[in-house]
């Protein structure tokens, strides 16, 4: 499709061009569980009058000019074209609770969508699938439109808090957990030591990132993916955590954070699962490397989006895809180790990562490849890193209070993405005291994601018990 003569529209950003490549075609799926029946008329009306449809990305077509360059072209929205109504009957098996049935049906539906159903380029690149029987809406958005923080902020602008129907919910305010900057005041000796550590670890981690692009890769395990795995059939399961349990573990390890606990849970859970799948096949301490996404914005507030819509300035709001990668090494350890030791190891690793510019380096090396060599070259670099590591992980902070959409309370928020050559991807969203982690797997490699989810849940329970015993 080509734009009208003399009206080329707004150029697609470099990151957007990368995500729009046919080889990549990355789509975000956000599952929104609702307490009551979905009123389709009020839902359509809420979205039609929301900031979402005032945002240029959500009311524009992807077009290409005569030179093959992609642009966003403003168009009129037919809201009905973006809604797909699905009737999935409830499971009649007596062994399933309503919540179990909803999880099963929604996860199966998203797993099928993630491989077999691309978004149509004849309309703006988003749609809403409504599973009426399960009281669940699945928002599908092309990654070229924005990243997790951008889209979460825009989604919350449609919602209201349960306690105050006029109040827009907010994300955690203030500065993000920074990778590469420290704000503590110390003496000159401490400052010099910190600078030297930052330089040393930055060089080491950035060199490791380059080597991952070139040839260094994880040793093969039963959960390894690789070239072409992004096209394999998928299964999806959900691991559920309580934030209060994570805080209990955090308090048992000096100066630990929730992220330290989370990465410790991943390390412990993967060790448990590998013990189950391939006992005695792995060496103690074998590295299993993930790719973790890091938000590079200074702030995560809704005011950024409001300002962008007022002055049409993406540079102030930093809308779009503004994230970098860090390599996230986890290590296989036998089940008989102290559960809290996983958290201590994770904390030591994360503390070092925080002193470096690794995430910024990964972002800028991709941006440089896009600018000098084009999206194909940037895709190859990104793809090689993914093929040489084992899993993907992201963590998006959601609202701490219960929120509503069209006065219907939201019971859960869950996210996952498609088209990644890892056989294991994990995306976590925290919401109202809970954290749900979507575990997407290539089912021919990891046939039992429900058991893997239980390994993660059991790991946190065991850490909580160890923390209580240590008091």
mmCIF file of C-alpha atoms in Angstrom, residues 34-257:
data_model
loop_
_atom_site.group_PDB
_atom_site.id
_atom_site.type_symbol
_atom_site.label_atom_id
_atom_site.label_comp_id
_atom_site.label_asym_id
_atom_site.label_seq_id
_atom_site.Cartn_x
_atom_site.Cartn_y
_atom_site.Cartn_z
ATOM 1 C CA UNK A 34 -12.563 -9.152 34.418
ATOM 2 C CA UNK A 35 -14.735 -9.914 37.420
ATOM 3 C CA UNK A 36 -18.121 -9.458 35.728
ATOM 4 C CA UNK A 37 -19.611 -10.077 32.304
ATOM 5 C CA UNK A 38 -18.168 -7.897 29.565
ATOM 6 C CA UNK A 39 -20.526 -5.233 28.261
ATOM 7 C CA UNK A 40 -19.438 -4.902 24.638
ATOM 8 C CA UNK A 41 -21.219 -1.595 23.983
ATOM 9 C CA UNK A 42 -19.620 0.182 26.946
ATOM 10 C CA UNK A 43 -16.222 -1.390 26.184
ATOM 11 C CA UNK A 44 -16.269 -0.180 22.578
ATOM 12 C CA UNK A 45 -17.403 3.256 23.750
ATOM 13 C CA UNK A 46 -14.636 3.474 26.380
ATOM 14 C CA UNK A 47 -11.902 2.625 23.885
ATOM 15 C CA UNK A 48 -13.340 4.900 21.190
ATOM 16 C CA UNK A 49 -13.274 7.920 23.543
ATOM 17 C CA UNK A 50 -9.940 7.061 25.181
ATOM 18 C CA UNK A 51 -6.433 8.477 24.749
ATOM 19 C CA UNK A 52 -5.615 5.260 22.916
ATOM 20 C CA UNK A 53 -7.442 6.314 19.748
ATOM 21 C CA UNK A 54 -6.062 9.849 20.029
ATOM 22 C CA UNK A 55 -2.578 8.443 19.875
ATOM 23 C CA UNK A 56 -1.245 8.636 16.289
ATOM 24 C CA UNK A 57 0.206 5.099 16.375
ATOM 25 C CA UNK A 58 -3.201 3.545 17.086
ATOM 26 C CA UNK A 59 -5.091 5.346 14.333
ATOM 27 C CA UNK A 60 -2.531 5.011 11.536
ATOM 28 C CA UNK A 61 -1.940 2.503 8.767
ATOM 29 C CA UNK A 62 1.464 1.142 7.896
ATOM 30 C CA UNK A 63 2.256 2.329 4.347
ATOM 31 C CA UNK A 64 5.317 2.211 2.107
ATOM 32 C CA UNK A 65 6.489 4.897 -0.288
ATOM 33 C CA UNK A 66 8.028 4.376 -3.727
ATOM 34 C CA UNK A 67 11.444 3.781 -2.143
ATOM 35 C CA UNK A 68 10.115 1.039 0.122
ATOM 36 C CA UNK A 69 10.305 3.177 3.280
ATOM 37 C CA UNK A 70 7.634 2.555 5.933
ATOM 38 C CA UNK A 71 5.459 5.406 7.208
ATOM 39 C CA UNK A 72 2.483 5.804 9.520
ATOM 40 C CA UNK A 73 -0.524 7.253 7.683
ATOM 41 C CA UNK A 74 -3.441 8.660 9.703
ATOM 42 C CA UNK A 75 -6.757 6.948 8.960
ATOM 43 C CA UNK A 76 -10.317 6.814 10.240
ATOM 44 C CA UNK A 77 -10.982 4.035 12.744
ATOM 45 C CA UNK A 78 -13.858 1.584 12.436
ATOM 46 C CA UNK A 79 -13.840 0.282 15.993
ATOM 47 C CA UNK A 80 -15.873 -2.827 15.086
ATOM 48 C CA UNK A 81 -13.076 -4.043 12.797
ATOM 49 C CA UNK A 82 -10.735 -4.236 15.791
ATOM 50 C CA UNK A 83 -12.989 -6.438 17.957
ATOM 51 C CA UNK A 84 -13.119 -10.208 17.555
ATOM 52 C CA UNK A 85 -15.756 -11.938 19.679
ATOM 53 C CA UNK A 86 -14.972 -15.513 20.718
ATOM 54 C CA UNK A 87 -17.304 -18.001 22.386
ATOM 55 C CA UNK A 88 -15.269 -20.634 24.207
ATOM 56 C CA UNK A 89 -17.454 -22.851 26.357
ATOM 57 C CA UNK A 90 -16.523 -23.436 29.964
ATOM 58 C CA UNK A 91 -14.891 -26.734 30.836
ATOM 59 C CA UNK A 92 -17.410 -29.169 32.321
ATOM 60 C CA UNK A 93 -14.777 -31.259 34.142
ATOM 61 C CA UNK A 94 -15.533 -31.255 37.861
ATOM 62 C CA UNK A 95 -11.835 -31.219 38.762
ATOM 63 C CA UNK A 96 -11.426 -27.698 37.333
ATOM 64 C CA UNK A 97 -12.307 -24.593 39.298
ATOM 65 C CA UNK A 98 -13.585 -21.564 37.403
ATOM 66 C CA UNK A 99 -10.183 -19.897 37.724
ATOM 67 C CA UNK A 100 -8.417 -23.017 36.416
ATOM 68 C CA UNK A 101 -10.775 -23.163 33.460
ATOM 69 C CA UNK A 102 -10.228 -19.494 32.600
ATOM 70 C CA UNK A 103 -6.450 -19.908 32.796
ATOM 71 C CA UNK A 104 -6.504 -23.016 30.606
ATOM 72 C CA UNK A 105 -8.763 -21.585 27.896
ATOM 73 C CA UNK A 106 -7.072 -18.184 27.776
ATOM 74 C CA UNK A 107 -3.570 -19.681 27.717
ATOM 75 C CA UNK A 108 -4.479 -22.149 24.954
ATOM 76 C CA UNK A 109 -6.074 -19.368 22.902
ATOM 77 C CA UNK A 110 -3.048 -17.052 23.213
ATOM 78 C CA UNK A 111 -0.609 -19.883 22.441
ATOM 79 C CA UNK A 112 -2.461 -20.565 19.179
ATOM 80 C CA UNK A 113 -2.591 -16.851 18.300
ATOM 81 C CA UNK A 114 1.115 -16.335 18.919
ATOM 82 C CA UNK A 115 2.157 -18.625 16.059
ATOM 83 C CA UNK A 116 -0.696 -18.747 13.565
ATOM 84 C CA UNK A 117 -2.386 -15.333 13.445
ATOM 85 C CA UNK A 118 -0.515 -12.211 12.252
ATOM 86 C CA UNK A 119 -2.101 -8.765 12.429
ATOM 87 C CA UNK A 120 -3.654 -7.416 9.225
ATOM 88 C CA UNK A 121 -1.766 -4.454 7.714
ATOM 89 C CA UNK A 122 -4.987 -3.210 6.078
ATOM 90 C CA UNK A 123 -5.901 -1.603 9.417
ATOM 91 C CA UNK A 124 -3.982 -0.146 12.396
ATOM 92 C CA UNK A 125 -1.824 -2.831 13.994
ATOM 93 C CA UNK A 126 -3.887 -3.722 17.055
ATOM 94 C CA UNK A 127 -7.029 -5.673 17.862
ATOM 95 C CA UNK A 128 -9.046 -6.942 20.832
ATOM 96 C CA UNK A 129 -10.180 -10.557 21.161
ATOM 97 C CA UNK A 130 -13.020 -10.943 23.668
ATOM 98 C CA UNK A 131 -13.591 -14.367 25.270
ATOM 99 C CA UNK A 132 -17.121 -13.848 26.526
ATOM 100 C CA UNK A 133 -17.518 -17.023 28.616
ATOM 101 C CA UNK A 134 -14.192 -16.428 30.385
ATOM 102 C CA UNK A 135 -14.780 -12.680 30.997
ATOM 103 C CA UNK A 136 -11.407 -11.987 29.415
ATOM 104 C CA UNK A 137 -10.157 -9.574 26.750
ATOM 105 C CA UNK A 138 -6.887 -10.143 24.896
ATOM 106 C CA UNK A 139 -5.311 -6.990 23.553
ATOM 107 C CA UNK A 140 -2.985 -7.749 20.620
ATOM 108 C CA UNK A 141 -0.590 -4.932 19.739
ATOM 109 C CA UNK A 142 2.295 -4.967 17.301
ATOM 110 C CA UNK A 143 5.599 -4.275 19.100
ATOM 111 C CA UNK A 144 6.336 -1.541 16.528
ATOM 112 C CA UNK A 145 3.702 0.601 18.298
ATOM 113 C CA UNK A 146 5.556 0.633 21.622
ATOM 114 C CA UNK A 147 7.112 -1.358 24.460
ATOM 115 C CA UNK A 148 5.666 -2.638 27.723
ATOM 116 C CA UNK A 149 5.964 0.619 29.686
ATOM 117 C CA UNK A 150 4.463 2.738 26.881
ATOM 118 C CA UNK A 151 1.550 0.381 26.362
ATOM 119 C CA UNK A 152 0.907 -0.177 30.076
ATOM 120 C CA UNK A 153 0.760 3.585 30.613
ATOM 121 C CA UNK A 154 -1.641 4.033 27.709
ATOM 122 C CA UNK A 155 -3.842 1.151 28.889
ATOM 123 C CA UNK A 156 -4.062 2.603 32.404
ATOM 124 C CA UNK A 157 -5.300 5.889 30.910
ATOM 125 C CA UNK A 158 -8.476 3.969 29.918
ATOM 126 C CA UNK A 159 -8.920 2.551 33.441
ATOM 127 C CA UNK A 160 -9.965 3.976 36.811
ATOM 128 C CA UNK A 161 -9.169 2.939 40.369
ATOM 129 C CA UNK A 162 -11.769 0.776 42.123
ATOM 130 C CA UNK A 163 -11.809 3.088 45.140
ATOM 131 C CA UNK A 164 -12.324 6.286 43.135
ATOM 132 C CA UNK A 165 -14.132 6.005 39.759
ATOM 133 C CA UNK A 166 -12.766 9.415 38.710
ATOM 134 C CA UNK A 167 -9.100 8.659 39.457
ATOM 135 C CA UNK A 168 -6.720 7.402 36.770
ATOM 136 C CA UNK A 169 -4.405 4.676 38.142
ATOM 137 C CA UNK A 170 -0.670 5.297 38.121
ATOM 138 C CA UNK A 171 2.472 3.267 37.806
ATOM 139 C CA UNK A 172 5.300 3.445 40.327
ATOM 140 C CA UNK A 173 6.624 6.999 40.191
ATOM 141 C CA UNK A 174 10.141 8.305 40.508
ATOM 142 C CA UNK A 175 13.328 7.060 38.886
ATOM 143 C CA UNK A 176 13.632 3.580 37.494
ATOM 144 C CA UNK A 177 16.076 1.069 39.007
ATOM 145 C CA UNK A 178 19.083 2.406 37.123
ATOM 146 C CA UNK A 179 21.700 0.392 35.283
ATOM 147 C CA UNK A 180 24.840 2.457 34.977
ATOM 148 C CA UNK A 181 24.134 5.351 37.355
ATOM 149 C CA UNK A 182 24.413 5.615 41.126
ATOM 150 C CA UNK A 183 22.934 8.450 43.147
ATOM 151 C CA UNK A 184 24.453 7.831 46.582
ATOM 152 C CA UNK A 185 26.753 10.439 48.108
ATOM 153 C CA UNK A 186 30.057 8.901 49.214
ATOM 154 C CA UNK A 187 33.556 10.060 50.028
ATOM 155 C CA UNK A 188 36.119 10.516 47.239
ATOM 156 C CA UNK A 189 37.655 7.108 47.878
ATOM 157 C CA UNK A 190 34.275 5.472 47.454
ATOM 158 C CA UNK A 191 33.547 7.529 44.334
ATOM 159 C CA UNK A 192 36.856 6.529 42.703
ATOM 160 C CA UNK A 193 36.316 2.869 43.586
ATOM 161 C CA UNK A 194 32.806 2.962 42.170
ATOM 162 C CA UNK A 195 34.010 4.570 38.922
ATOM 163 C CA UNK A 196 36.727 1.927 38.530
ATOM 164 C CA UNK A 197 34.201 -0.843 39.167
ATOM 165 C CA UNK A 198 31.779 0.706 36.667
ATOM 166 C CA UNK A 199 34.479 0.896 33.985
ATOM 167 C CA UNK A 200 35.729 -2.644 34.637
ATOM 168 C CA UNK A 201 32.317 -4.326 34.766
ATOM 169 C CA UNK A 202 31.040 -2.263 31.812
ATOM 170 C CA UNK A 203 33.972 -3.410 29.679
ATOM 171 C CA UNK A 204 33.574 -7.020 30.804
ATOM 172 C CA UNK A 205 29.809 -7.212 30.283
ATOM 173 C CA UNK A 206 29.827 -5.287 26.986
ATOM 174 C CA UNK A 207 32.597 -7.546 25.665
ATOM 175 C CA UNK A 208 30.558 -10.578 26.712
ATOM 176 C CA UNK A 209 27.573 -9.150 24.819
ATOM 177 C CA UNK A 210 29.685 -8.748 21.657
ATOM 178 C CA UNK A 211 31.016 -12.290 22.005
ATOM 179 C CA UNK A 212 27.450 -13.572 22.283
ATOM 180 C CA UNK A 213 26.708 -11.913 18.938
ATOM 181 C CA UNK A 214 29.755 -13.536 17.359
ATOM 182 C CA UNK A 215 30.011 -17.146 18.560
ATOM 183 C CA UNK A 216 29.792 -17.706 22.345
ATOM 184 C CA UNK A 217 26.690 -19.690 23.260
ATOM 185 C CA UNK A 218 25.226 -21.681 26.152
ATOM 186 C CA UNK A 219 25.847 -25.383 26.353
ATOM 187 C CA UNK A 220 22.838 -27.310 25.053
ATOM 188 C CA UNK A 221 20.252 -28.458 27.594
ATOM 189 C CA UNK A 222 16.755 -29.914 27.340
ATOM 190 C CA UNK A 223 15.319 -26.358 27.314
ATOM 191 C CA UNK A 224 17.574 -24.892 24.595
ATOM 192 C CA UNK A 225 15.941 -23.287 21.563
ATOM 193 C CA UNK A 226 17.673 -21.932 18.478
ATOM 194 C CA UNK A 227 17.343 -21.028 14.823
ATOM 195 C CA UNK A 228 13.768 -21.462 13.587
ATOM 196 C CA UNK A 229 12.230 -22.285 16.974
ATOM 197 C CA UNK A 230 10.169 -19.054 16.835
ATOM 198 C CA UNK A 231 7.955 -20.844 14.251
ATOM 199 C CA UNK A 232 7.312 -23.947 16.387
ATOM 200 C CA UNK A 233 3.930 -24.595 18.096
ATOM 201 C CA UNK A 234 3.601 -23.052 21.553
ATOM 202 C CA UNK A 235 2.117 -23.798 24.951
ATOM 203 C CA UNK A 236 1.472 -21.273 27.697
ATOM 204 C CA UNK A 237 1.242 -21.594 31.478
ATOM 205 C CA UNK A 238 1.028 -19.095 34.341
ATOM 206 C CA UNK A 239 3.129 -18.998 37.517
ATOM 207 C CA UNK A 240 1.429 -17.003 40.283
ATOM 208 C CA UNK A 241 3.219 -15.243 43.135
ATOM 209 C CA UNK A 242 2.284 -13.006 46.058
ATOM 210 C CA UNK A 243 4.322 -9.815 46.346
ATOM 211 C CA UNK A 244 4.199 -10.155 50.144
ATOM 212 C CA UNK A 245 5.977 -13.534 49.894
ATOM 213 C CA UNK A 246 8.718 -11.891 47.834
ATOM 214 C CA UNK A 247 9.038 -9.136 50.437
ATOM 215 C CA UNK A 248 9.421 -11.757 53.185
ATOM 216 C CA UNK A 249 12.333 -13.318 51.292
ATOM 217 C CA UNK A 250 13.784 -9.887 50.514
ATOM 218 C CA UNK A 251 13.946 -9.009 54.203
ATOM 219 C CA UNK A 252 15.941 -12.187 54.919
ATOM 220 C CA UNK A 253 18.791 -11.209 52.559
ATOM 221 C CA UNK A 254 20.643 -8.008 53.436
ATOM 222 C CA UNK A 255 19.934 -5.111 51.037
ATOM 223 C CA UNK A 256 18.094 -7.370 48.588
ATOM 224 C CA UNK A 257 15.398 -6.086 46.216
#
